[in-house]
Amino acid sequence: MDFEPTIVSFLCNWCSYTGADLAGTSRMKYAHNIRIIRVMCSGRIDPIFVLESFKDGADGVLICGCHPGDCHYHEGNYKCLRRYHLLKKYIAQMGIDPGRLHLEWISASEGKQFAELADSFTETVRGLGPCHVKEIIENFA
Amino acid sequence: MEEVRIGVYVCWCGNNIAKMVDVEDVSREMETLPNVVISRDYKYMCSDPGQDLIISDVKKHKLNRVVVAACSPRIHELTFRKALENAGLNPYMFQMANIREHVSWVHRSRENATKKAKSLVAAAINRIQWHEALNKRSVEIDPATLIVGGGISGISAALEIADSGKQVYLVEKTSQLGGYAAQIDLISPFMYNAAQLINPKIEHVYIHPNIKVFLNTQIEEISGYIGNFETKITNSENQSIELKFGNIILAIGLSTFNPSKIQNYKYGIIPDVVTSLELEQVLKSGKILTNDGNVPQNIAIIHCVGSRNSNYHEYCSRLCCKNALKYSNLVRSAIPDANIFEIYADMRAMGNGCEELYSATSLKNVMFLMFDQKNGLPEVREASSKDNCKMLIEFDEKLSGERIEVPADLVILMVAKEAHKEAKKLAQTVGISMCGNQFFIERHPKLDPVATTTDGIYVVGSCQAPKDIPDSVAQARAAAARILGTINKGSVEVEVTTAKVNEDTCCGCQTCISVCPYTAISFDEEKQVSVVNEVLCKGCGTCGSACPTGAIRSQHFTDRQILSQIKGLLDKSFELQEG
Ligand code: FES
């Protein structure tokens, strides 16, 4: 059986969540593996959310925020970007392929881009295979 | 803690959800989850009977939390929050799972769509356990308004507000009111005399009992929030005056492009190359003459000077084409036998009466010659003595495909409109955003083009994007109406999902203060803890993700709420099958 990854996605309310809504209103089809959590701003995405997602069994984590300069709260996305780069390094240290974490800017009008991103990232994660962090932790406990 | 009693409602949305998601199955399975007292599916949850279902269940089953799985919360979250209020619950004891835009409309396999829907609803159920009641807050509105900029936009807004009996402080940086409109002669396309239009308005502003004008005055600093702003200004006599006001309108207008940046046009080198704004002064004087006092025989008008060119400004300045056509008409009537050349990149005369002006101009023996921005700009050079004109303009004419030379005694450059030089400073002073071109950004480009993302601050006229007079006036009056609305109400509701500090666990590192985009957090030196000003906080949550001890919480988006949501989302029982 083909492996079906589960991907937790954090989308900011103002641009990216609206973009994902637009993909829906436009009836664009994309991979069902993407599961979305709404936050007000990508700046709210605490590194803990990403780490816990992997710990709870996510095979991939997708972060989307407003394009640079467009953040509803001025600069939350820049803070998110900084944390993202650190997180990439950090999860690599923990044995999680950094390719499992991805960030992309999606504006409210980019429904199509969101649908394409959902598909392409799902394929990337599918290629990486299941993430075993959860099992490893459970075995240790 | 009180016992958690959750009601779950899965919407069919007619067939929109039910076709792709087995809503009955979702509802049944949710009923087995902890703390779920009742779970139902219904055709249209947002309809009145749907909402009544929730309200009666809340009462009958003593529910204290409600999850609705339906469309996007961006559409109906407020509807259901209202229903909760009607049922006597706090509106924040509610969570929505988006199983339409994010599930039924975007997936192909009913089995997997149903599984995904279950995981989203389970996540909402998990999250809502940790929801807390939040109370609405409102602030009172100071009925005075500050308007920055005394051009046609600022003046229009000022009169609208003042005529309704409310106080206006109008602050203008220069020594006179009128702005850009006061500098021009006739207004395209209907050729109204600008002075005749605007001077009575200016007079009216000066004598209006509800308007206080401050000339030669700049805003250095503004503090406060909607309803309660204040500033200190220094007037011309060097007195410092304190003003308090509830709303702000920014109407600082625009600046124009400095054409000496484009060497081809020899602006500043050949004196008979002038900008459109300089030509207005010439027109006002009543006589079109060259620098040495002769009547020009060849007049060339070059379009898009700094506009629609990625080296300068990529955008269209919107006003220049119709003004260029105006110049052709005015020159034609002043110098009937002159040769007139409109050297344009694309004709974009839009708006009422402008296309008509274009047609009329083309019948007046005006030569329209096209150049290609990407193919090199026209080159202006001084003519030699045998040329019988002062200058020559050489370029590849696009429609004929030939390289041509056009004689000119006067060259008019249609300079781009650009953001005001002070825009950046002002944006930072008041805390609003600018686009890449340094124009102020409105709250929503389509649905809210007047407000900004900072409550109580409005942008009108050309400081938001180049605009003509009617558009500026319309926007100014719209902002005035919005402000009068809030003043009449007396108070406004403000964001309740703000950040909150737990003083016991705050270690005083002040990281939150450094990341807050609204300077909403200050430091209590005595207690050595951070303090959030709830009125300034917009609830972005950045501080919450930066706090090393978890002492600062983004209410309604707390760590606990989101972490529980993640856990629910990843619940093993809703794992996907091969699609
Ligand atoms: S609101 Fe979208 S990234 Fe900040």
XYZ file of C-alpha atoms and ligand atoms in Angstrom:
724
model
C 0.000 0.000 0.000
C 1.199 3.473 -0.837
C 2.131 5.535 2.162
C -0.332 8.363 2.922
C 1.415 11.110 4.854
C -0.370 13.305 7.344
C 0.601 16.942 7.148
C -0.223 19.556 9.736
C -0.456 23.031 8.222
C -0.434 26.312 10.088
C -2.011 29.131 8.123
C -2.324 32.753 9.122
C -5.866 34.043 9.132
C -5.480 37.090 6.922
C -3.748 35.855 3.825
C -3.012 32.166 3.725
C -6.156 30.794 5.368
C -8.160 33.019 3.054
C -6.100 31.710 0.125
C -6.914 28.149 1.162
C -10.580 29.118 1.416
C -10.350 30.488 -2.098
C -8.975 27.171 -3.347
C -12.155 25.680 -1.895
C -14.554 28.243 -3.323
C -12.883 27.740 -6.700
C -13.325 23.959 -6.294
C -9.654 23.250 -6.904
C -8.739 19.708 -5.997
C -5.687 18.937 -3.929
C -4.222 16.233 -1.735
C -6.389 15.339 1.252
C -3.273 14.899 3.370
C -3.172 18.588 4.310
C -4.883 19.401 7.601
C -5.146 23.044 8.442
C -4.900 24.893 11.738
C -5.732 28.560 11.718
C -3.600 31.057 13.630
C -4.073 34.806 13.470
C -0.545 35.417 12.207
C 2.363 33.245 11.160
C 4.206 35.045 13.949
C 2.036 33.098 16.403
C 3.500 29.789 15.260
C 5.492 28.779 18.284
C 8.351 26.384 17.455
C 6.706 24.096 20.002
C 3.708 23.705 17.684
C 5.951 22.322 14.982
C 7.903 20.041 17.301
C 4.750 18.736 18.962
C 3.215 18.058 15.558
C 6.091 15.744 14.718
C 5.939 14.239 18.157
C 2.220 13.562 17.773
C 2.725 11.797 14.481
C 2.800 14.358 11.667
C 4.884 13.319 8.682
C 5.243 16.882 7.516
C 4.522 20.414 8.694
C 3.579 23.223 6.368
C 3.659 26.882 7.398
C 2.007 29.589 5.341
C 1.876 33.312 5.988
C 1.386 36.558 4.151
C 3.995 37.650 1.642
C 6.803 39.827 3.038
C 5.453 43.303 3.641
C 1.840 42.100 3.694
C 1.544 40.752 7.222
C -1.621 42.056 8.845
C 0.449 42.755 11.935
C 3.317 44.387 10.014
C 6.110 41.902 10.550
C 4.934 38.662 12.125
C 5.933 36.785 9.002
C 9.539 37.975 9.285
C 9.660 36.638 12.813
C 8.147 33.418 11.561
C 10.795 33.185 8.846
C 13.596 33.557 11.366
C 12.129 30.861 13.586
C 11.635 28.638 10.562
C 15.302 28.716 9.610
C 16.297 27.858 13.159
C 13.686 25.109 13.329
C 14.985 23.539 10.144
C 18.406 23.196 11.717
C 16.952 22.075 14.999
C 14.798 19.258 13.639
C 17.723 18.024 11.571
C 19.645 17.643 14.834
C 16.768 15.590 16.175
C 16.920 13.244 13.234
C 13.941 14.668 11.388
C 14.617 15.341 7.736
C 14.411 19.153 7.383
C 12.505 18.603 4.138
C 9.517 17.645 6.282
C 9.117 21.256 7.307
C 8.248 23.799 4.688
C 7.312 27.481 4.642
C 5.677 29.361 1.840
C 3.986 32.761 1.480
C 0.418 32.481 0.224
C -1.683 35.562 -0.333
C -5.460 35.732 -0.081
C -5.718 35.576 -3.865
C -3.393 32.616 -4.298
C -5.862 29.732 -4.051
C -4.246 28.037 -7.006
C -0.780 28.373 -5.522
C -2.041 26.902 -2.279
C -3.593 23.897 -4.024
C -0.382 23.314 -5.978
C 1.687 23.689 -2.849
C -0.508 21.181 -1.019
C 0.074 18.668 -3.798
C 3.773 19.247 -4.224
C 4.543 19.219 -0.510
C 2.476 16.060 -0.044
C 4.573 14.400 -2.738
C 7.788 15.590 -1.108
C 6.750 14.128 2.221
C 5.479 10.951 0.598
C 8.936 10.597 -0.939
C 10.523 10.931 2.499
C 8.355 8.123 3.863
C 6.751 7.940 7.307
C 8.240 10.012 10.105
C 9.047 7.700 12.984
C 9.528 10.246 15.751
C 6.300 9.317 17.480
C 7.092 5.595 17.598
C 10.628 6.233 18.782
C 9.380 8.411 21.609
C 6.701 5.886 22.526
C 9.247 3.078 22.595
C 11.465 5.050 24.914
C 8.686 5.888 27.277
C -13.017 23.463 36.688
C -16.632 23.091 35.657
C -17.621 19.946 33.815
C -17.049 20.325 30.074
C -20.218 19.669 28.070
C -19.806 19.924 24.344
C -22.414 19.988 21.602
C -21.211 19.075 18.105
C -23.113 20.103 14.977
C -22.167 18.812 11.555
C -23.610 20.783 8.674
C -24.609 19.291 5.330
C -24.594 22.689 3.683
C -27.276 21.264 1.434
C -25.241 18.983 -0.707
C -22.084 21.051 -0.608
C -20.648 19.072 2.273
C -22.924 16.049 2.407
C -22.032 14.958 -1.109
C -18.361 14.447 -0.340
C -18.447 13.891 3.422
C -20.556 11.295 5.197
C -21.902 13.815 7.681
C -24.006 11.299 9.574
C -20.998 9.083 10.096
C -18.929 12.058 11.280
C -21.626 13.099 13.699
C -22.042 9.558 15.067
C -18.352 9.090 15.645
C -17.933 12.460 17.352
C -20.559 11.509 19.905
C -18.149 8.843 21.214
C -15.440 11.387 22.045
C -14.890 12.527 25.623
C -17.089 15.351 26.929
C -19.309 15.346 23.859
C -22.836 15.377 25.236
C -24.670 15.561 21.984
C -23.722 15.397 18.327
C -26.045 16.102 15.429
C -26.042 16.662 11.712
C -28.358 19.118 10.053
C -29.026 20.441 6.553
C -28.193 24.084 7.111
C -26.657 24.915 10.467
C -26.425 28.633 9.682
C -30.166 28.890 8.999
C -32.483 30.081 11.740
C -33.724 26.557 12.566
C -30.088 25.401 12.626
C -29.162 28.087 15.125
C -32.294 27.413 17.141
C -31.209 23.799 17.375
C -28.017 24.905 19.080
C -29.812 27.328 21.359
C -32.358 24.792 22.563
C -29.695 22.083 23.023
C -27.560 24.443 25.079
C -30.481 24.950 27.404
C -31.796 21.410 27.409
C -28.462 19.603 27.746
C -26.674 22.285 29.730
C -23.992 22.550 27.067
C -21.184 24.959 27.825
C -19.242 24.557 24.590
C -20.287 24.296 20.956
C -18.420 22.958 17.929
C -19.869 23.502 14.476
C -18.391 21.660 11.511
C -19.438 23.586 8.441
C -17.980 26.244 6.172
C -15.039 28.547 6.823
C -15.053 30.429 10.128
C -14.327 33.480 8.022
C -17.916 33.208 6.838
C -20.026 32.117 9.784
C -17.979 32.274 12.971
C -19.720 35.497 13.958
C -23.161 34.065 13.156
C -22.637 31.180 15.552
C -21.001 33.311 18.213
C -24.162 35.411 18.174
C -26.251 32.243 18.505
C -24.209 31.265 21.556
C -24.811 34.668 23.079
C -28.517 34.198 22.452
C -28.276 30.898 24.251
C -26.655 32.616 27.196
C -23.139 31.316 26.553
C -19.972 33.303 26.155
C -19.362 33.632 22.393
C -15.797 32.399 22.738
C -16.935 28.986 23.948
C -17.236 28.148 20.295
C -15.037 26.546 17.674
C -15.586 25.894 13.997
C -14.196 23.103 11.869
C -13.942 24.037 8.217
C -15.147 20.942 6.378
C -16.410 22.699 3.277
C -13.684 25.006 1.864
C -10.964 22.797 3.309
C -12.547 19.384 2.734
C -15.647 18.715 0.656
C -14.872 21.257 -2.044
C -11.245 20.297 -2.525
C -11.106 16.518 -2.325
C -12.138 13.667 -4.559
C -12.430 10.590 -2.365
C -15.485 10.480 -0.131
C -13.836 8.024 2.200
C -10.777 10.169 2.786
C -12.761 13.391 2.861
C -14.879 11.862 5.620
C -11.803 10.780 7.552
C -10.233 14.179 7.203
C -13.474 15.841 8.305
C -13.468 13.643 11.402
C -9.946 14.614 12.273
C -10.734 18.322 11.885
C -13.824 18.050 14.079
C -11.956 15.960 16.643
C -9.279 18.663 16.697
C -11.931 21.303 17.349
C -13.417 19.179 20.138
C -10.008 18.730 21.689
C -9.283 22.423 21.448
C -12.538 23.660 22.856
C -11.958 21.875 26.169
C -9.502 24.668 26.905
C -11.558 27.591 25.709
C -12.134 30.378 28.172
C -14.854 32.968 28.342
C -13.621 36.337 27.100
C -15.459 39.521 27.754
C -16.186 42.199 25.219
C -14.442 45.468 25.816
C -15.232 48.843 24.432
C -13.511 52.192 24.562
C -15.053 55.642 24.443
C -14.497 57.813 21.404
C -13.150 61.330 21.717
C -15.324 63.207 19.182
C -12.467 65.285 17.734
C -10.632 64.208 14.590
C -7.089 64.927 13.458
C -6.579 65.365 9.739
C -3.028 65.410 8.439
C -2.741 67.176 5.095
C -4.674 70.159 3.788
C -5.164 69.202 0.152
C -8.505 68.600 -1.475
C -8.869 65.262 0.382
C -8.114 66.683 3.809
C -10.312 69.710 3.169
C -13.259 67.591 1.999
C -13.054 65.295 5.007
C -12.659 68.246 7.365
C -15.761 70.020 6.063
C -17.827 66.844 6.141
C -16.997 66.189 9.776
C -17.119 69.817 10.907
C -20.475 70.393 9.242
C -21.849 67.617 11.421
C -20.871 69.631 14.441
C -17.699 67.763 15.384
C -14.290 69.248 16.054
C -11.527 68.892 13.447
C -7.829 69.662 13.770
C -6.384 70.152 10.310
C -2.608 70.057 10.229
C -0.788 71.211 7.109
C 2.954 71.128 6.646
C 3.189 74.033 4.191
C 2.070 77.611 4.564
C -1.201 77.186 2.661
C -4.132 74.891 2.109
C -5.102 73.405 -1.235
C -2.309 70.953 -1.944
C -1.783 69.707 -5.457
C -5.117 70.988 -6.728
C -4.105 74.539 -5.829
C -1.085 74.261 -8.089
C -2.918 73.413 -11.263
C -4.741 75.616 -13.708
C -7.571 73.648 -15.276
C -8.795 70.215 -14.291
C -8.944 67.522 -16.964
C -11.141 66.349 -18.655
C -13.894 68.942 -18.132
C -11.512 71.892 -17.740
C -12.936 73.315 -14.557
C -10.846 76.100 -13.169
C -9.107 74.587 -10.146
C -8.847 77.823 -8.222
C -12.527 78.550 -8.647
C -13.365 75.122 -7.295
C -11.028 74.970 -4.390
C -10.688 78.536 -3.109
C -14.226 78.780 -1.697
C -13.639 75.470 0.099
C -10.410 76.771 1.593
C -12.186 79.924 2.751
C -14.907 77.833 4.277
C -12.341 75.788 6.206
C -10.666 78.896 7.625
C -13.872 80.407 8.927
C -15.501 77.192 10.091
C -16.059 77.288 13.856
C -15.395 73.561 14.169
C -12.122 73.469 12.251
C -8.830 74.528 13.699
C -6.128 74.870 11.064
C -2.443 74.535 11.880
C -0.217 75.667 9.023
C 3.542 75.095 8.826
C 3.034 72.303 11.266
C 4.301 68.767 11.332
C 3.288 65.762 13.352
C 6.253 64.379 15.242
C 4.618 61.787 17.393
C 1.211 60.285 18.007
C 0.344 58.093 20.921
C -2.786 56.272 21.973
C -5.356 54.139 20.227
C -8.763 54.420 18.616
C -10.937 56.818 20.535
C -8.052 58.214 22.527
C -5.153 59.494 20.478
C -3.001 62.441 21.388
C -0.187 64.442 19.912
C 1.954 67.464 20.604
C 2.448 69.894 17.764
C 4.566 72.984 17.483
C 2.880 75.867 15.704
C 4.522 78.649 13.731
C 5.047 80.758 16.867
C 6.995 77.875 18.328
C 4.344 77.161 20.912
C 3.765 73.567 21.723
C 0.127 72.544 21.725
C -1.386 69.309 22.960
C -4.241 67.833 20.992
C -6.530 64.944 21.870
C -8.710 63.209 19.305
C -10.460 59.924 18.663
C -9.736 59.335 14.993
C -7.079 60.225 12.450
C -7.296 60.824 8.726
C -4.071 60.802 6.758
C -4.360 62.879 3.612
C -0.804 63.907 2.851
C -1.088 63.498 -0.896
C 1.822 62.658 -3.133
C 5.128 63.839 -4.527
C 6.221 63.840 -8.135
C 9.060 61.974 -9.763
C 12.306 63.859 -10.286
C 12.879 63.459 -14.035
C 16.577 64.272 -13.888
C 16.932 60.615 -12.874
C 16.289 59.760 -16.527
C 19.238 61.242 -18.359
C 17.609 60.842 -21.808
C 15.249 63.697 -21.112
C 17.915 66.308 -20.211
C 15.742 67.770 -17.514
C 17.698 70.403 -15.629
C 20.166 70.638 -18.519
C 18.021 72.058 -21.308
C 15.788 74.746 -19.775
C 12.910 74.171 -22.187
C 12.372 70.682 -20.838
C 9.760 71.160 -18.117
C 7.658 68.958 -15.889
C 3.894 68.864 -16.092
C 3.691 70.659 -12.777
C 5.964 73.444 -13.995
C 3.809 73.797 -17.082
C 0.800 74.411 -14.864
C 2.539 77.527 -13.547
C 3.158 78.620 -17.122
C -0.494 78.052 -17.972
C -1.603 79.983 -14.927
C 0.483 82.928 -16.103
C -1.684 82.908 -19.213
C 1.094 82.663 -21.825
C 2.948 79.655 -23.130
C 6.478 80.803 -23.849
C 9.892 79.200 -24.086
C 12.678 80.028 -21.707
C 13.889 82.881 -23.913
C 10.420 84.389 -24.245
C 9.406 83.096 -27.692
C 6.228 81.331 -28.669
C 7.122 77.653 -29.198
C 6.205 76.188 -32.568
C 6.863 72.565 -31.723
C 5.587 71.146 -28.480
C 6.313 67.577 -27.436
C 4.603 65.892 -24.509
C 6.400 62.800 -23.259
C 4.297 60.341 -21.249
C 5.174 57.845 -18.541
C 8.210 59.700 -17.187
C 9.077 57.357 -14.354
C 5.833 55.380 -14.599
C 5.243 51.868 -15.889
C 8.951 51.261 -16.070
C 10.526 48.720 -13.772
C 13.641 50.895 -13.400
C 11.569 53.611 -11.745
C 7.954 52.911 -10.840
C 6.252 49.858 -12.159
C 2.754 51.194 -11.588
C 0.702 53.510 -13.784
C 0.378 56.971 -12.228
C -3.197 57.120 -13.469
C -3.523 60.872 -13.893
C -0.942 61.720 -16.538
C -2.591 60.598 -19.790
C -5.656 62.719 -19.291
C -3.499 65.642 -18.239
C -1.288 65.230 -21.301
C -4.409 65.378 -23.467
C -5.429 68.502 -21.607
C -2.089 70.112 -22.494
C -2.541 69.311 -26.183
C -5.911 71.006 -26.116
C -4.684 74.047 -24.226
C -1.666 74.466 -26.503
C -3.850 74.063 -29.556
C -6.100 76.909 -28.494
C -3.210 79.121 -27.391
C -1.015 78.499 -30.452
C -3.328 77.365 -33.276
C -0.570 76.586 -35.784
C 1.807 74.754 -33.414
C 2.976 71.219 -34.092
C 1.959 69.099 -31.140
C 3.376 65.646 -30.455
C 2.068 63.272 -27.826
C 4.851 60.750 -27.334
C 3.208 57.986 -25.345
C 3.794 54.404 -24.267
C 0.121 53.427 -23.975
C -2.878 55.703 -23.827
C -4.637 55.129 -20.546
C -7.077 57.978 -20.273
C -9.606 56.460 -17.935
C -12.549 57.830 -16.100
C -15.556 59.897 -17.008
C -15.061 61.990 -20.122
C -11.442 60.989 -20.694
C -11.817 58.691 -23.672
C -13.996 61.379 -25.211
C -11.234 63.886 -24.599
C -8.808 61.522 -26.320
C -11.040 61.257 -29.389
C -11.589 64.985 -29.491
C -7.854 65.647 -29.186
C -7.006 63.310 -32.019
C -9.206 65.436 -34.294
C -7.196 68.538 -33.458
C -4.201 67.729 -35.554
C -2.157 66.328 -32.702
C 0.424 63.688 -33.648
C 0.277 60.602 -31.462
C 3.564 58.712 -31.545
C 4.213 55.584 -29.580
C 7.388 54.393 -27.952
C 8.183 51.101 -26.297
C 9.387 51.348 -22.690
C 11.387 48.181 -23.092
C 13.076 49.367 -26.255
C 14.852 52.379 -24.855
C 13.307 55.713 -23.965
C 13.129 58.730 -26.289
C 16.334 60.755 -26.283
C 16.133 64.539 -26.125
C 19.072 66.546 -27.492
C 19.788 70.115 -28.419
C 19.216 70.800 -32.135
C 21.874 72.331 -34.321
C 21.499 75.789 -35.817
C 20.271 74.458 -39.180
C 17.446 72.446 -37.611
C 14.962 75.265 -37.192
C 13.940 74.113 -33.728
C 15.520 74.027 -30.334
C 15.552 70.318 -29.629
C 15.194 66.971 -31.340
C 13.655 63.890 -29.786
C 14.794 60.608 -31.267
C 13.159 57.230 -30.662
C 11.854 54.045 -32.257
C 8.259 54.749 -33.159
C 6.437 51.557 -32.342
C 3.519 51.629 -34.757
C 5.518 52.481 -37.857
C 8.533 50.506 -36.747
C 10.798 53.377 -37.761
C 13.378 55.370 -35.914
C 12.221 58.958 -36.053
C 13.200 62.444 -34.942
C 10.657 64.908 -33.663
C 11.367 68.660 -33.471
C 10.610 70.456 -30.213
C 10.878 73.932 -28.746
C 9.179 72.934 -25.536
C 9.210 69.463 -24.025
C 6.671 68.617 -21.330
C 7.493 65.633 -19.159
C 4.480 63.842 -17.682
C 6.201 62.966 -14.433
C 5.137 59.984 -12.371
C 3.201 60.453 -9.176
C 5.004 58.913 -6.296
C 4.412 58.468 -2.600
C 4.913 61.562 -0.506
C 8.469 61.983 0.710
C 7.264 62.096 4.292
C 5.031 59.025 3.935
C 7.446 56.590 5.494
C 8.097 58.739 8.524
C 4.404 59.309 9.083
C 3.580 55.623 8.628
C 6.049 54.794 11.360
C 4.819 57.601 13.574
C 1.224 56.421 13.506
C 1.912 52.716 13.009
C 0.338 51.799 9.685
C 1.736 49.857 6.744
C 2.949 50.926 3.359
C 3.077 49.023 0.118
C 6.354 48.469 -1.711
C 5.937 51.853 -3.394
C 5.474 53.563 -0.047
C 1.825 54.349 -0.503
C -0.246 53.706 2.615
C -2.073 50.390 2.631
C -5.781 50.264 3.203
C -7.381 47.606 5.369
C -8.767 45.640 2.448
C -8.014 46.430 -1.193
C -11.552 45.673 -2.304
C -13.891 45.793 0.653
C -12.333 48.382 2.912
C -10.325 50.904 0.912
C -10.634 53.671 3.490
C -9.627 52.275 6.863
C -6.208 50.917 7.748
C -5.357 47.862 9.789
C -4.926 50.183 12.760
C -8.335 51.009 14.173
C -9.183 54.680 14.112
C -6.734 55.582 11.348
C -7.992 56.232 7.835
C -6.166 56.963 4.594
C -7.653 59.132 1.883
C -6.583 60.625 -1.398
C -3.318 60.125 -3.214
C -1.302 59.003 -0.215
C -2.978 55.622 -0.721
C -2.466 55.548 -4.503
C -2.493 58.241 -7.193
C -6.034 59.527 -7.525
C -7.897 62.263 -9.326
C -9.985 64.848 -7.535
C -13.383 63.083 -7.633
C -11.903 59.826 -6.323
C -10.038 61.664 -3.586
C -13.134 63.546 -2.514
C -15.207 60.365 -2.508
C -12.680 58.562 -0.340
C -12.335 61.546 1.995
C -16.048 61.788 2.544
C -16.312 58.040 3.033
C -13.700 58.219 5.786
C -15.539 61.160 7.329
C -18.780 59.183 7.313
C -17.085 56.225 8.961
C -15.665 58.429 11.665
C -18.970 60.187 12.265
C -20.521 56.741 12.652
C -18.168 55.776 15.457
C -18.478 59.196 17.105
C -22.244 58.878 17.107
C -22.035 55.462 18.660
C -19.858 56.944 21.371
C -17.754 53.851 21.821
C -16.237 51.006 19.822
C -15.622 47.409 20.622
C -11.997 46.436 20.593
C -10.178 43.143 20.123
C -10.617 40.820 23.058
C -8.300 38.046 21.919
C -5.354 39.985 23.241
C -2.235 38.807 25.017
C -2.182 38.413 28.773
C 0.753 38.113 31.149
C 0.924 35.715 34.032
C 2.889 37.783 36.527
C 3.926 34.748 38.543
C 5.791 33.093 35.697
C 7.016 36.200 33.845
C 10.789 36.277 34.270
C 11.122 39.876 33.175
C 13.315 39.146 30.156
C 11.308 41.603 28.030
C 11.567 39.476 24.892
C 7.874 40.102 24.304
C 8.455 43.849 24.360
C 11.057 43.572 21.622
C 8.805 41.567 19.282
C 5.529 43.446 19.741
C 4.684 45.384 16.571
C 2.321 47.715 18.426
C 4.404 48.726 21.425
C 1.499 47.317 23.392
C 3.724 45.794 26.060
C 5.557 47.799 28.655
C 7.680 46.856 31.623
C 6.595 47.325 35.183
C 9.900 48.210 36.840
C 8.550 47.731 40.299
C 7.137 44.248 39.802
C 9.757 43.398 37.172
C 7.154 41.947 34.823
C 5.728 42.761 31.412
C 2.328 44.441 31.181
C 0.048 44.319 28.135
C -2.002 47.356 27.184
C -5.094 45.529 26.029
C -6.330 48.382 23.921
C -3.153 48.566 21.867
C -2.766 44.795 21.541
C -4.195 43.420 18.308
C -3.834 39.783 19.236
C -1.281 38.682 16.652
C 0.288 36.309 19.140
C 3.905 36.944 18.249
C 4.768 37.562 21.878
C 3.191 34.247 22.794
C 5.518 32.330 20.551
C 8.565 34.266 21.737
C 8.036 34.044 25.509
C 10.561 31.596 26.968
C 8.503 30.782 30.059
C 5.030 30.687 28.558
C 4.014 33.529 30.834
C 2.405 35.524 28.068
C -0.681 33.983 26.549
C -2.455 34.813 23.316
C -6.011 34.555 24.466
C -8.158 32.293 22.304
C -4.952 31.034 20.663
C -3.186 29.737 23.724
C -0.466 27.120 23.535
C -2.732 24.668 25.244
C -5.588 25.244 22.835
C -3.439 24.862 19.757
C -1.449 21.917 21.063
C -4.711 20.116 21.861
C -5.933 20.912 18.390
C -2.780 19.357 16.921
C -3.295 16.225 19.016
C -6.888 15.882 17.833
C -5.834 16.421 14.253
C -3.337 13.589 14.465
C -5.606 11.134 16.241
C -4.699 7.688 14.891
C -8.295 6.613 14.371
C -8.758 9.109 11.552
C -5.724 8.133 9.550
C -6.075 8.282 5.806
C -6.378 5.367 3.448
C -4.659 5.087 0.138
C -6.634 7.544 -1.999
S -1.007 37.956 9.358
Fe -0.350 36.660 7.775
S 1.684 36.410 8.385
Fe 1.058 37.843 9.845
